[in-house]
Amino acid sequence: MPVSRGEPPPPSLPQIPARSAWLGFLPVSALEDNLSNMNLEAEEAQEVDEEDSEPDISFCKLPLTFSCPRHLVPVQGVEMVMQTWRMRERMKTVSVALVICQNVGVDPPDVTKTQPCARQECWVDPLSLNPQRALETIGGNLQRQYERWQPRARYRQSLDPTVEEVRRLATGLRRSARDERVLFHYNGHGVPRPTANGEIWVFNRSYTQYIPLSIYDLQSWMGSPSIYVYDCNNAGIIVDSFRNFAEQHEREYVEQIRAGGPQAGGTELPPPPSLRNCIQLAACSKDQLLPMNPDLPADLFTACLTTPIKVALRWFVMKNDLGYLAPKVKLEQLEKIPGQFGDRRTMLGELNWIFTAITDTIAWNTLPRDTFQKLFRQDLLVASLFRNFLLAERIMKSNDCTPVSQPKLPGTHQHPMWEAWDLAVDICLSQLKNILEEDKTYLPSSFFEEQLTAFEVWLSHGCEERSPPEQLPIVLQVLLSQAHRLRALDLLGKFLDLGPWAVNLALSVGIFPYVLKLLQSSARELRPLLVFIWAKILAVDSSCQQDLVRDQSHKYFLTVLQDPAMLPQVKTWAVFVLSSVVQGYKQGQDEAVAGNLISICLNEMDEADPVFKQWLAICLGTLWDKHEEARGRAMRCNAPESLETLLLDQTPEVRAAAVYALGTFINSCSERTEHANTLDQNIATRLLQKILEDGSTLVRKELVVTMQYVVNSFPNNFMALMRAIADEDDGLAAGTRSSLLSSSTSTLGRVSSEDKLSRQVLQQRRSVVGIPQSMTGSVTELNRMGDLGILTTPKRGRKSVIGLAGVGTQHHVASLASLASMACYGPGVTAKFKPFYLKVVGGLMVLERDPDKEVGTMARQVLDTIYNKMVAAERERKGSGVFRSLSQAELHSVSAPGSPAKASFMLGDSPPGHNTTLPASFRQGLAGSVGGQHSLTLPSDLASKPAQAWLGRSTVSDISEDGGQESGVKTNFLFWSAKHFSSRLMKLGEDMVDLESEEYWARQWLYDRNDKVKRRAAAERKSVEEGSGRLDDQLGVVKIPQPPSVLAYEPYTSSLAVATRDSILLVGNKPGPSPQVTTSWGNGNSRVSQITSLQFCNSHERGLLVAGSDDGCVRVWRGWDESPHLVTGWTLLPEMVPQSLAGSRVSYGLQLAWSQPDQLLVGAGDAKNIRLWDCSAEVRLCDLPIQSDSCVTCLHMDKGVLAASFGDGQIKLFDYRAPPASARIMAFREHKQLVLSLKMQEGGKIVSGCTEGVVKVWDIRRQSSLTTLETNQPAVSLDIHQSAPVFAAWTSTQQISLHSLHEGKVLNQIRYHEGLLGNRLGPVNCLKFHPSLIQLAAASTDSHVSMFGYRRY
């Protein structure tokens, strides 16, 4: 850009740094540097008054619009990777084989024992009894030790057995166990060590020889699944041999299959032993001997596995040098510890409880999740053995032995949790002397309280990126204690609140049976916590619904829902749980109906909490979905009437939930009756009346699905209506009244609603536009004719029309409102069918034109499905040989499914004596054509293809005629709503702003930027008023692909939004110093409409761009400066007619005005009313009647007052806070021509300018103008600055003239682009001032956008 005269212009407004996150973030130092570089012109020239330097508004208190979760995140369910916490195969060890090879009194020859040596077996000294008695005692004690862990198993002892006895024992137990697990315990202390060939030793019958027993044979006898415990020297040899023999069994099995099965006998091949299902526990590795310490039992490994507390205490006392504790504890005192293992209030019971918690914690923090599930949650006996195996590893390691397991476990003998165990044991044993000698009461350990405190500390800084809390298994154990249960549930709830990953962790550790059992508790103080925990669980895994119903635990949540003492938030969690119980689960629905859930939910509808009301409606919708009995109960309770009151709720989610519930209510009717038909039709009619123009896409999507259910309920009726519509469309296109199916040249696709509007208008304006008779008048051809110059009616862009055009006689037929009422169709459609069917199809056609693409696609699929079914039905009727032409009388005879003898939806003549209905099947292949008047001729390349290959544009599957939906349009509203419960819910006390967060600093950066812009704007205004500055510095010129029509500056930056017919471009200074197009995107409006208005909202932070088009639709865009995407869109004024279809009537399109404090969007145009839209609730606030035949040309609002200008020169003021009938407070009628610009300025002033070049200043308290300024030239385009006393006009002299509002004098004129070879400005059709700064943008018809800024002289 060339250097300008005078001082250099102020730098362009700073932009927040572009990042991929929601806000651009900078370090604090960078922020300070950026702020310091924002040198203002006012700081260089003069001081600004103190009152001007203060911002006139608190930015932090301004509300943000369209910033709810439904606008910020996609409406879809949470994507979770479910962990396999629920075991697919729950096993049980049902048989236990105890094989003891002691040969008491005879030591094996290959082991030399020390003297003294460990002698105790199962805590009995075998040498103190005779050999046989000792052997029997050892066997009995071992069985009792195992029975403590699995009392219901079948135990068989084999004492000093032979090979045959072991075989009979193993095969017998496997036979009785079937597919359950069998345990084989081998004590080989009286026989030699296992051999390298994989053999263990037993005896002959006379006990004179050791007989080898191959592990290969033992595998064959035991089968799988099995668990083996080897307590002998060199036990690791057996584990290695077991793996080799298992692989050999598998190889032999494969070879046997290849050979053709078993060689002898007719039995089937047994499955090979699976190594994965066989668990092994060995006392030592393959080159180690068992410990021989005389203070320890000889079967130390077995003692650790079966009597862990006794061994652990004994080893603890021995490790501490026999009583160097204070007070001292002797080994013999350990036998006198009071209490029972099952009583957690006693010392012995609490030590056992602590030991279980610690070993579970060690395993959960060490093992992979699948291994932990298999070993510690699948089988109670296996879980106990592996918990005790961790202790065995610790004790055996201290005696130079390394226990071996299969599957192999990582080393845990040095885990930090063992120190917590030692501390707990130390504290408990310190009380033992006083308990035994002085009979004092045992004081419970503080172990669990300390672990809960540690868990709470983790929660204060916990997140998904950190390692999981190691205390989580302990928290679950604490749930068993009534003393700590409340605190444990509270901490568990806080942990689950961290996210789905936390729920998965808790489920994997085994939370489910604990919290399921707690639902039997009657303690009211636990209700909020338990309901919250279950809401978190069901938000992640809905399969738990079956467990709740099976145990009748769902009644707990029914009780909570009826408890008046519960807060609405707690009741919301409860109703979510109940909705999860009944969703898609017939048994759950039956139980809920029996529990009067419908009445309970209806009684709670008066609650004010929106989330609670939303889930009450969702719960009802899921309860009666495809459940006839629940529907009948709902009808008796007047549930539809109660739900219809929610359709007017201020929360879109509540309205969407109500529409969802009413839709499933309609869909749940399996047998159609007259009463059911009337009720459902009334519901659908009221839904269309109240919801069709709803501003939320959530609600409109649910409306499309509900209309689909309506279509499913009356398929024959809607197919007949669709056939009549197709006939009219085809007749309009071909100029005849022949049927769609009788024309060999007609297209098979359904005419869209947009094409229908265009065809209707072109049919009525054919003599004016001059369309050839061969053309159909579709939008596609309309565009093509425009390119060829056939369509000569010009499109009048905004602020470019000097005079008024005539009013067309058929102006109304091209609006969305006419489409909703089917007014754009002739009597061949509207006079034959009941209004209900017309309203449903008309509503779907309006939704097909929805500004939101997803809503439009869904509606189009429903309409195309009806059309495809209609064509397929006609083809089937013809192919079946019974096809008859559907005459007028036959059309009248088609009736609703529930009343075949009476035509309930047609108007006109009475039906004939017999009833002719459309065929019931629509899924058979297309049959051959039959000649006749209504024959359908297909191209040869389509004749052989299935119906879905060519029937229309949609590939949606057919809908069953009985009202059920095989496939069709669906939404994610239910799953997206449930996503709320998988997010953070416990946010009490977290409303305080983090003053050191990046988000806070980014917001402060924006607020500081806004303040500086306001101060700079005040300085520029003052300079212009004093004459020391002018608006004549050319900031840049940008060439765009199409002629621009609408301009809008972002209030606090220099970014300029430029709109063409159907696209939006953003002009800014990034990344270079001169303005250029940074982003551009299509607005997505229909092909016959164009953008006529742009507004910025939320501009004090990261703003949104609101685009209004002349068909009455509004679209809101986010990320327009980086990657634009649609936030929402809705039809603000459905009665608006696009300018291209308005005929001779002049329309200025849709005009918008925005109020950030009130979150109000005002829209008006060539309509009867000005509509005020509440953007926070996304509903229409009210309609203000304009009482004028002219269109609205400009809107502006400030502090409760709305100003509107009209094409006939009138200006009207409205107080939108008053009732609509009395809202108009003033009317100005001094302008004689169309008003081009209207602004409300401070002090109650209004400034307006018309096409005559006359600008007037008004006081809202006076009828006449205060000042009249004339440019003496007709103005083609004109704009007035919002705060400065300046206006700009493009007049017939082909120049931009800047005028002062004080005296009307010309401040300066702009004719040429700056530069050595500057060209003249092209014809300007739009001027736009910056809302704050002295900047002006001009859009010319030669596709150039020029920007001019303030320059100080």
mmCIF file with all atom_site columns, N, CA and C in Angstrom, residues 100-104 106 131-132 135-136 158-163 165 190-191 202-211:
data_model
loop_
_atom_site.group_PDB
_atom_site.id
_atom_site.type_symbol
_atom_site.label_atom_id
_atom_site.label_alt_id
_atom_site.label_comp_id
_atom_site.label_asym_id
_atom_site.label_entity_id
_atom_site.label_seq_id
_atom_site.pdbx_PDB_ins_code
_atom_site.Cartn_x
_atom_site.Cartn_y
_atom_site.Cartn_z
_atom_site.occupancy
_atom_site.B_iso_or_equiv
_atom_site.pdbx_formal_charge
_atom_site.auth_seq_id
_atom_site.auth_comp_id
_atom_site.auth_asym_id
_atom_site.auth_atom_id
_atom_site.pdbx_PDB_model_num
ATOM 1  N N  . ILE A 1 100 ? -1.146 -86.492  49.296 1.00 0.00 ? 100 ILE A N  1
ATOM 2  C CA . ILE A 1 100 ? -0.091 -86.273  50.287 1.00 0.00 ? 100 ILE A CA 1
ATOM 3  C C  . ILE A 1 100 ? 0.825  -87.490  50.283 1.00 0.00 ? 100 ILE A C  1
ATOM 4  N N  . CYS A 1 101 ? 2.089  -87.272  49.929 1.00 0.00 ? 101 CYS A N  1
ATOM 5  C CA . CYS A 1 101 ? 3.099  -88.331  49.906 1.00 0.00 ? 101 CYS A CA 1
ATOM 6  C C  . CYS A 1 101 ? 4.120  -88.021  51.004 1.00 0.00 ? 101 CYS A C  1
ATOM 7  N N  . GLN A 1 102 ? 3.841  -88.531  52.237 1.00 0.00 ? 102 GLN A N  1
ATOM 8  C CA . GLN A 1 102 ? 4.688  -88.217  53.382 1.00 0.00 ? 102 GLN A CA 1
ATOM 9  C C  . GLN A 1 102 ? 5.598  -89.390  53.775 1.00 0.00 ? 102 GLN A C  1
ATOM 10 N N  . ASN A 1 103 ? 5.007  -90.592  53.807 1.00 0.00 ? 103 ASN A N  1
ATOM 11 C CA . ASN A 1 103 ? 5.762  -91.764  54.305 1.00 0.00 ? 103 ASN A CA 1
ATOM 12 C C  . ASN A 1 103 ? 6.465  -91.390  55.608 1.00 0.00 ? 103 ASN A C  1
ATOM 13 N N  . VAL A 1 104 ? 5.636  -91.059  56.595 1.00 0.00 ? 104 VAL A N  1
ATOM 14 C CA . VAL A 1 104 ? 6.124  -90.490  57.857 1.00 0.00 ? 104 VAL A CA 1
ATOM 15 C C  . VAL A 1 104 ? 7.170  -91.411  58.475 1.00 0.00 ? 104 VAL A C  1
ATOM 16 N N  . VAL A 1 106 ? 10.236 -91.778  57.256 1.00 0.00 ? 106 VAL A N  1
ATOM 17 C CA . VAL A 1 106 ? 11.258 -92.134  56.262 1.00 0.00 ? 106 VAL A CA 1
ATOM 18 C C  . VAL A 1 106 ? 11.531 -90.918  55.401 1.00 0.00 ? 106 VAL A C  1
ATOM 19 N N  . PRO A 1 131 ? 2.800  -93.124  62.657 1.00 0.00 ? 131 PRO A N  1
ATOM 20 C CA . PRO A 1 131 ? 2.811  -92.721  61.241 1.00 0.00 ? 131 PRO A CA 1
ATOM 21 C C  . PRO A 1 131 ? 1.424  -92.640  60.613 1.00 0.00 ? 131 PRO A C  1
ATOM 22 N N  . GLN A 1 132 ? 0.593  -93.658  60.829 1.00 0.00 ? 132 GLN A N  1
ATOM 23 C CA . GLN A 1 132 ? -0.708 -93.650  60.178 1.00 0.00 ? 132 GLN A CA 1
ATOM 24 C C  . GLN A 1 132 ? -1.594 -92.535  60.739 1.00 0.00 ? 132 GLN A C  1
ATOM 25 N N  . LEU A 1 135 ? -0.427 -89.223  59.423 1.00 0.00 ? 135 LEU A N  1
ATOM 26 C CA . LEU A 1 135 ? -0.805 -88.992  58.036 1.00 0.00 ? 135 LEU A CA 1
ATOM 27 C C  . LEU A 1 135 ? -2.272 -88.582  57.930 1.00 0.00 ? 135 LEU A C  1
ATOM 28 N N  . GLU A 1 136 ? -3.141 -89.252  58.700 1.00 0.00 ? 136 GLU A N  1
ATOM 29 C CA . GLU A 1 136 ? -4.552 -88.909  58.660 1.00 0.00 ? 136 GLU A CA 1
ATOM 30 C C  . GLU A 1 136 ? -4.809 -87.509  59.230 1.00 0.00 ? 136 GLU A C  1
ATOM 31 N N  . SER A 1 158 ? -5.983 -88.431  49.196 1.00 0.00 ? 158 SER A N  1
ATOM 32 C CA . SER A 1 158 ? -5.257 -89.611  48.744 1.00 0.00 ? 158 SER A CA 1
ATOM 33 C C  . SER A 1 158 ? -3.925 -89.608  49.479 1.00 0.00 ? 158 SER A C  1
ATOM 34 N N  . LEU A 1 159 ? -3.817 -90.425  50.546 1.00 0.00 ? 159 LEU A N  1
ATOM 35 C CA . LEU A 1 159 ? -2.669 -90.402  51.441 1.00 0.00 ? 159 LEU A CA 1
ATOM 36 C C  . LEU A 1 159 ? -1.699 -91.497  51.046 1.00 0.00 ? 159 LEU A C  1
ATOM 37 N N  . ASP A 1 160 ? -0.471 -91.099  50.761 1.00 0.00 ? 160 ASP A N  1
ATOM 38 C CA . ASP A 1 160 ? 0.574  -92.031  50.305 1.00 0.00 ? 160 ASP A CA 1
ATOM 39 C C  . ASP A 1 160 ? 0.010  -92.956  49.235 1.00 0.00 ? 160 ASP A C  1
ATOM 40 N N  . PRO A 1 161 ? -0.434 -92.396  48.083 1.00 0.00 ? 161 PRO A N  1
ATOM 41 C CA . PRO A 1 161 ? -1.173 -93.193  47.101 1.00 0.00 ? 161 PRO A CA 1
ATOM 42 C C  . PRO A 1 161 ? -0.238 -93.903  46.127 1.00 0.00 ? 161 PRO A C  1
ATOM 43 N N  . THR A 1 162 ? -0.847 -94.795  45.361 1.00 0.00 ? 162 THR A N  1
ATOM 44 C CA . THR A 1 162 ? -0.199 -95.421  44.223 1.00 0.00 ? 162 THR A CA 1
ATOM 45 C C  . THR A 1 162 ? -0.631 -94.675  42.956 1.00 0.00 ? 162 THR A C  1
ATOM 46 N N  . VAL A 1 163 ? -0.028 -95.069  41.829 1.00 0.00 ? 163 VAL A N  1
ATOM 47 C CA . VAL A 1 163 ? -0.376 -94.440  40.554 1.00 0.00 ? 163 VAL A CA 1
ATOM 48 C C  . VAL A 1 163 ? -1.839 -94.681  40.220 1.00 0.00 ? 163 VAL A C  1
ATOM 49 N N  . GLU A 1 165 ? -4.327 -95.247  42.250 1.00 0.00 ? 165 GLU A N  1
ATOM 50 C CA . GLU A 1 165 ? -5.210 -94.468  43.116 1.00 0.00 ? 165 GLU A CA 1
ATOM 51 C C  . GLU A 1 165 ? -5.290 -93.003  42.669 1.00 0.00 ? 165 GLU A C  1
ATOM 52 N N  . GLY A 1 190 ? 7.734  -86.457  51.303 1.00 0.00 ? 190 GLY A N  1
ATOM 53 C CA . GLY A 1 190 ? 8.245  -87.780  51.677 1.00 0.00 ? 190 GLY A CA 1
ATOM 54 C C  . GLY A 1 190 ? 8.729  -88.595  50.504 1.00 0.00 ? 190 GLY A C  1
ATOM 55 N N  . VAL A 1 191 ? 8.878  -87.984  49.344 1.00 0.00 ? 191 VAL A N  1
ATOM 56 C CA . VAL A 1 191 ? 9.315  -88.700  48.142 1.00 0.00 ? 191 VAL A CA 1
ATOM 57 C C  . VAL A 1 191 ? 10.457 -87.918  47.507 1.00 0.00 ? 191 VAL A C  1
ATOM 58 N N  . VAL A 1 202 ? 5.178  -91.327  43.577 1.00 0.00 ? 202 VAL A N  1
ATOM 59 C CA . VAL A 1 202 ? 4.201  -91.879  44.512 1.00 0.00 ? 202 VAL A CA 1
ATOM 60 C C  . VAL A 1 202 ? 4.789  -93.218  44.997 1.00 0.00 ? 202 VAL A C  1
ATOM 61 N N  . PHE A 1 203 ? 3.916  -94.092  45.559 1.00 0.00 ? 203 PHE A N  1
ATOM 62 C CA . PHE A 1 203 ? 4.414  -95.337  46.150 1.00 0.00 ? 203 PHE A CA 1
ATOM 63 C C  . PHE A 1 203 ? 3.800  -96.539  45.448 1.00 0.00 ? 203 PHE A C  1
ATOM 64 N N  . ASN A 1 204 ? 4.444  -97.705  45.723 1.00 0.00 ? 204 ASN A N  1
ATOM 65 C CA . ASN A 1 204 ? 3.773  -98.960  45.355 1.00 0.00 ? 204 ASN A CA 1
ATOM 66 C C  . ASN A 1 204 ? 2.886  -99.376  46.524 1.00 0.00 ? 204 ASN A C  1
ATOM 67 N N  . ARG A 1 205 ? 2.201  -100.465 46.391 1.00 0.00 ? 205 ARG A N  1
ATOM 68 C CA . ARG A 1 205 ? 1.216  -100.858 47.397 1.00 0.00 ? 205 ARG A CA 1
ATOM 69 C C  . ARG A 1 205 ? 1.873  -101.225 48.725 1.00 0.00 ? 205 ARG A C  1
ATOM 70 N N  . SER A 1 206 ? 3.071  -101.720 48.679 1.00 0.00 ? 206 SER A N  1
ATOM 71 C CA . SER A 1 206 ? 3.741  -102.149 49.911 1.00 0.00 ? 206 SER A CA 1
ATOM 72 C C  . SER A 1 206 ? 4.691  -101.105 50.449 1.00 0.00 ? 206 SER A C  1
ATOM 73 N N  . TYR A 1 207 ? 4.702  -99.904  49.859 1.00 0.00 ? 207 TYR A N  1
ATOM 74 C CA . TYR A 1 207 ? 5.568  -98.803  50.284 1.00 0.00 ? 207 TYR A CA 1
ATOM 75 C C  . TYR A 1 207 ? 7.039  -99.205  50.335 1.00 0.00 ? 207 TYR A C  1
ATOM 76 N N  . THR A 1 208 ? 7.430  -100.040 49.379 1.00 0.00 ? 208 THR A N  1
ATOM 77 C CA . THR A 1 208 ? 8.832  -100.458 49.317 1.00 0.00 ? 208 THR A CA 1
ATOM 78 C C  . THR A 1 208 ? 9.566  -99.785  48.184 1.00 0.00 ? 208 THR A C  1
ATOM 79 N N  . GLN A 1 209 ? 8.819  -99.125  47.293 1.00 0.00 ? 209 GLN A N  1
ATOM 80 C CA . GLN A 1 209 ? 9.442  -98.477  46.149 1.00 0.00 ? 209 GLN A CA 1
ATOM 81 C C  . GLN A 1 209 ? 8.739  -97.138  45.862 1.00 0.00 ? 209 GLN A C  1
ATOM 82 N N  . TYR A 1 210 ? 9.526  -96.227  45.305 1.00 0.00 ? 210 TYR A N  1
ATOM 83 C CA . TYR A 1 210 ? 8.972  -94.981  44.768 1.00 0.00 ? 210 TYR A CA 1
ATOM 84 C C  . TYR A 1 210 ? 8.631  -95.207  43.300 1.00 0.00 ? 210 TYR A C  1
ATOM 85 N N  . ILE A 1 211 ? 7.406  -94.899  42.922 1.00 0.00 ? 211 ILE A N  1
ATOM 86 C CA . ILE A 1 211 ? 6.939  -95.129  41.566 1.00 0.00 ? 211 ILE A CA 1
ATOM 87 C C  . ILE A 1 211 ? 6.753  -93.761  40.882 1.00 0.00 ? 211 ILE A C  1
#
